[in-house]
PDB file of C-alpha atoms and ligand atoms in Angstrom:
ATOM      1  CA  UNK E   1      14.596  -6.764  -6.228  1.00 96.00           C
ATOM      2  CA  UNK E   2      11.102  -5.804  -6.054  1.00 98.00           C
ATOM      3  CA  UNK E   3      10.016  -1.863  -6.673  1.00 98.00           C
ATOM      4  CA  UNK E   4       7.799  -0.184  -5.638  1.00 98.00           C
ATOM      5  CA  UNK E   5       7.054   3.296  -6.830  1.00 98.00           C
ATOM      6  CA  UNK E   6       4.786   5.488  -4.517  1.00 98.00           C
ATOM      7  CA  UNK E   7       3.051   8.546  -5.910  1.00 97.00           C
ATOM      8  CA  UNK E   8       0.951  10.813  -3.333  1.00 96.00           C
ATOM      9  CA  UNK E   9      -1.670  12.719  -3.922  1.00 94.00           C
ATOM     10  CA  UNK E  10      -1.159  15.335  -1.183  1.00 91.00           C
ATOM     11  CA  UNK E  11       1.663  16.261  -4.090  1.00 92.00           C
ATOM     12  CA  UNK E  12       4.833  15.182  -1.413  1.00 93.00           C
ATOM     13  CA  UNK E  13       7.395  14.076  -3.661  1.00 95.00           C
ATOM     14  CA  UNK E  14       7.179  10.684  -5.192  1.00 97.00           C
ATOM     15  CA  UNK E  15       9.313   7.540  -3.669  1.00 97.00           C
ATOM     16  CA  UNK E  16      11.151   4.404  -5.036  1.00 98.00           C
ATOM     17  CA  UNK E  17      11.148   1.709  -2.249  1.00 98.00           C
ATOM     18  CA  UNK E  18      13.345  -1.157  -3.633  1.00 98.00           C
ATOM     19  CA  UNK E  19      13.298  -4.752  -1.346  1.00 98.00           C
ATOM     20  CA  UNK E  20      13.572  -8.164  -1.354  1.00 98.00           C
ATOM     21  CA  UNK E  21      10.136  -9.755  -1.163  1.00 97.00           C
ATOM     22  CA  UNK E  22      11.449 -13.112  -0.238  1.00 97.00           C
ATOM     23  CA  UNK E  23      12.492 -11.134   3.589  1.00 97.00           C
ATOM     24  CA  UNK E  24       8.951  -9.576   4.676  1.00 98.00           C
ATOM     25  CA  UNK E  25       7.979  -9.270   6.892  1.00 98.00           C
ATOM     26  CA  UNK E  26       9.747  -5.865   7.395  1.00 98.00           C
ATOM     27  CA  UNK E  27       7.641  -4.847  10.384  1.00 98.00           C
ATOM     28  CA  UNK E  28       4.818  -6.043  12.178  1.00 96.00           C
ATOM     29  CA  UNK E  29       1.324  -4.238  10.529  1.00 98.00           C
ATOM     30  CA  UNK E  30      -0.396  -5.821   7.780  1.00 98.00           C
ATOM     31  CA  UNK E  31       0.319  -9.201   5.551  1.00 98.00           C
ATOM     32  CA  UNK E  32       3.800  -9.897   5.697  1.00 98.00           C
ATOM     33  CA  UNK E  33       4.797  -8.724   1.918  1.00 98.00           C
ATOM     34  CA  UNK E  34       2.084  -6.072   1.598  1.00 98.00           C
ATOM     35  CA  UNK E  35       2.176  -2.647   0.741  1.00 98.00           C
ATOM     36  CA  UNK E  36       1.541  -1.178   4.196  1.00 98.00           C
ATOM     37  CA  UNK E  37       4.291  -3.666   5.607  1.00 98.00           C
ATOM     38  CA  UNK E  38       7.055  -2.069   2.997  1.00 98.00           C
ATOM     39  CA  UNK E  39       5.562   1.513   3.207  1.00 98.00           C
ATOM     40  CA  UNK E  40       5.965   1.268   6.898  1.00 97.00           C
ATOM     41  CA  UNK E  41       9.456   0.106   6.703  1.00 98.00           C
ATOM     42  CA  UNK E  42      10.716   2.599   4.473  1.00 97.00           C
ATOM     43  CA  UNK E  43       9.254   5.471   6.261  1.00 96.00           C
ATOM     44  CA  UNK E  44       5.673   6.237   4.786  1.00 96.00           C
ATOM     45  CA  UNK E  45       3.096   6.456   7.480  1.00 94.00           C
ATOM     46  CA  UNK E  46       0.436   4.673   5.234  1.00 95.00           C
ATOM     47  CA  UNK E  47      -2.491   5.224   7.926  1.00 95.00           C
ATOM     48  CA  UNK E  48      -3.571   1.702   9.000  1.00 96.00           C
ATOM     49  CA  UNK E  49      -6.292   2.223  11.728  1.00 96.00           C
ATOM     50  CA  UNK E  50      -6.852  -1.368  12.347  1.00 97.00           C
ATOM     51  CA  UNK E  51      -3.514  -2.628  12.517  1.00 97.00           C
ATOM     52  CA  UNK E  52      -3.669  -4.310   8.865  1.00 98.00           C
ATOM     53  CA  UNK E  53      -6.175  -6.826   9.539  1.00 97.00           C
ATOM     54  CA  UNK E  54      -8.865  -5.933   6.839  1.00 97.00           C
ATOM     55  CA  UNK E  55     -11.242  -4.185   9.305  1.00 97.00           C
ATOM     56  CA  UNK E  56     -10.927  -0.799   7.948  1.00 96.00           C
ATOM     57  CA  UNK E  57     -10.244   1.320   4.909  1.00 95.00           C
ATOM     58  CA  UNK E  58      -7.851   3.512   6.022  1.00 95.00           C
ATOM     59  CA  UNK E  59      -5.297   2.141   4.038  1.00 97.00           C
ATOM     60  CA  UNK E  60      -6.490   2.345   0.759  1.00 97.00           C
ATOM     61  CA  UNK E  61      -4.097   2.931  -2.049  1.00 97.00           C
ATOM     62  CA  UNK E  62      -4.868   2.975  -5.903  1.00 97.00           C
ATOM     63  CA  UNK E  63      -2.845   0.498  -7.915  1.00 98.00           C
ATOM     64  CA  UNK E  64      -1.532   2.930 -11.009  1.00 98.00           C
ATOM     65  CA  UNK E  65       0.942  -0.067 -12.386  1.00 98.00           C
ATOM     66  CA  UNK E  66       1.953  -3.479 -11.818  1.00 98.00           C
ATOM     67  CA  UNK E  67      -1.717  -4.888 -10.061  1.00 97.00           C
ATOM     68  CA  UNK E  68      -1.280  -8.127 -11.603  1.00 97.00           C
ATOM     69  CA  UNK E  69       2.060  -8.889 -10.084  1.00 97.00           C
ATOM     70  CA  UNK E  70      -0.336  -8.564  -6.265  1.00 98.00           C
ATOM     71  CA  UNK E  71      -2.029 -11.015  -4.677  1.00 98.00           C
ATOM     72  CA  UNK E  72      -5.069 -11.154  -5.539  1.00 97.00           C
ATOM     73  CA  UNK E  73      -8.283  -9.313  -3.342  1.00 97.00           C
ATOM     74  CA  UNK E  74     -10.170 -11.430  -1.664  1.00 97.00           C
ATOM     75  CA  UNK E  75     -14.099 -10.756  -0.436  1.00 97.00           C
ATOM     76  CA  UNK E  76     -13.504  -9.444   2.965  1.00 97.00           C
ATOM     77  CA  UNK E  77     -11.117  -7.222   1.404  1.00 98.00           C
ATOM     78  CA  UNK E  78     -13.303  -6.447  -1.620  1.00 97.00           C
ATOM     79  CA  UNK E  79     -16.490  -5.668   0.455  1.00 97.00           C
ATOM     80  CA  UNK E  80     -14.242  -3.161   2.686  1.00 96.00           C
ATOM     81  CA  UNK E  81     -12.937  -1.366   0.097  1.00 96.00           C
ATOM     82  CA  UNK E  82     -16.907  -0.864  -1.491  1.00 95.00           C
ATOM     83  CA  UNK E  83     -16.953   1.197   1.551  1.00 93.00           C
ATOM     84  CA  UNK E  84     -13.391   3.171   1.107  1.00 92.00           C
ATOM     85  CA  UNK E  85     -13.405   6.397   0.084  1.00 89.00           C
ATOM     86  CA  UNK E  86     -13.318   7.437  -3.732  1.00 91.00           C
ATOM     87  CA  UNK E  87     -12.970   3.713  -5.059  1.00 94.00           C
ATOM     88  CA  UNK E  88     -11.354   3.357  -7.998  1.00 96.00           C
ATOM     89  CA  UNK E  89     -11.393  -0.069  -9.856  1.00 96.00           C
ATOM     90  CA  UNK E  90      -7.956  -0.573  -9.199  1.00 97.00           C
ATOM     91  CA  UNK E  91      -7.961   0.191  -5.378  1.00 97.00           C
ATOM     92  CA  UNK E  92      -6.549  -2.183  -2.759  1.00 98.00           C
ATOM     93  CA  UNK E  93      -6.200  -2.236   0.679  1.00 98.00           C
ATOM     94  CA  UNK E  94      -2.721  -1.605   1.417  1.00 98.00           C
ATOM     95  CA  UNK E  95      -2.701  -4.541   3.915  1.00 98.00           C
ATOM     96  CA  UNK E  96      -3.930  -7.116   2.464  1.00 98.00           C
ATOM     97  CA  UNK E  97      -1.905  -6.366  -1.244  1.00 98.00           C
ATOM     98  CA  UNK E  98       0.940  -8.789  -1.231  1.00 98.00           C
ATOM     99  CA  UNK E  99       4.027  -7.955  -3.200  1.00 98.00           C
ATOM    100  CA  UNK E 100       4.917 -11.571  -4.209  1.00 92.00           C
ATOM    101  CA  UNK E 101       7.162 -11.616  -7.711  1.00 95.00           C
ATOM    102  CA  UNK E 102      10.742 -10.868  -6.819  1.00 96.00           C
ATOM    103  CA  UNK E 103      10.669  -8.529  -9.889  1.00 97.00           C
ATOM    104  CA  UNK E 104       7.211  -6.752  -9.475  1.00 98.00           C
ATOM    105  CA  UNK E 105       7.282  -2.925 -10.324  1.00 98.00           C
ATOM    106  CA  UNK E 106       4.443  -1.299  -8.734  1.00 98.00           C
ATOM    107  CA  UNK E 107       3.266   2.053  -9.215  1.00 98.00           C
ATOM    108  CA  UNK E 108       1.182   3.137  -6.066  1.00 98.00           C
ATOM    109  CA  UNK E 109      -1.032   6.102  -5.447  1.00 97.00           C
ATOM    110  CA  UNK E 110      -1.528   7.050  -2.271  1.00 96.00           C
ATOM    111  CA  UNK E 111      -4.904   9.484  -1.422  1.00 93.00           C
ATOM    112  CA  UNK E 112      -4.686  12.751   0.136  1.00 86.00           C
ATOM    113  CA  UNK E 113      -6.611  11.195   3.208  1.00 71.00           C
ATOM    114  CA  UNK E 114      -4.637   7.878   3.664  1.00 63.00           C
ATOM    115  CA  UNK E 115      -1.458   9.346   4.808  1.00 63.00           C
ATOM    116  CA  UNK E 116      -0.982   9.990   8.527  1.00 59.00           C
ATOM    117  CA  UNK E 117      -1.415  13.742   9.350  1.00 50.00           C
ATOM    118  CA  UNK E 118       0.948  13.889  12.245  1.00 47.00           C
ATOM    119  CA  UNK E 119       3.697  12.116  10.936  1.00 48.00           C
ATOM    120  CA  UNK E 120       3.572  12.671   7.219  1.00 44.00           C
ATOM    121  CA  UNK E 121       2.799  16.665   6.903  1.00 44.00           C
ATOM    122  CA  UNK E 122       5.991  18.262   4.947  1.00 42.00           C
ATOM    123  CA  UNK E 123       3.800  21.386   4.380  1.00 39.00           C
TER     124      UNK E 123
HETATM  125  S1  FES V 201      -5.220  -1.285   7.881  1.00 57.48           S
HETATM  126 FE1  FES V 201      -7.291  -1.680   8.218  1.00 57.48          FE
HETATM  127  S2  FES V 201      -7.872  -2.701   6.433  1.00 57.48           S
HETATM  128 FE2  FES V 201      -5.790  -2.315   6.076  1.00 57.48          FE
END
């Protein structure tokens, strides 16, 4: 089983999402595999304005652990995210970041601004 271990910055507690790469897609948003598609299926309203085709930012996530074990950016994602919001060098776009090792552990950050306001405030 994959992992995938998602920190937020709004300070909500921290989640372990645990799948099976080898079934995405899990829903129907963003590369099958990706980080939206699991957040999204486990309950994490990653915000994803443009549906998870690489036409936005809004679903930028830092990459804290585990970035080599993604697929690799490509330059339509790469110039988007030069426009995201506090860039770090290991951002990706939540969408397009494809969990594909059966045995990845990823460590995910998740900005303040990326999650959903309606559905994700706990307070
Ligand atoms: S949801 Fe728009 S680029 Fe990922």
């Amino acid at each position: 089983m994959a992992r995938i271990r998602v920190i937020f910055e709004s300070g909500e507690p921290e989640r372990v999402i645990e799948f099976d790469p080898a079934r995405a897609p899990f829903q129907h948003d963003g590369k099958p595999g990706s980080i939206l598609d699991v957040l999204l299926a486990h309950g994490i309203a990653l915000e994803h304005a443009c549906g998870g085709n690489c036409a936005c930012t809004t679903c930028h996530v830092i990459i804290k652990g585990g970035g080599e074990k993604l697929s690799p950016s490509d330059d339509s994602e790469d110039d988007l995210l030069d426009k995201a919001p506090g860039l770090t060098p290991t951002s990706r776009l939540g969408c397009q970041a494809v969990v594909e090792d059966p045995d990845a552990e990823i460590v995910v950050l998740v900005p303040r601004y990326t999650i959903n306001q309606i559905s994700g405030h706990g307070g």
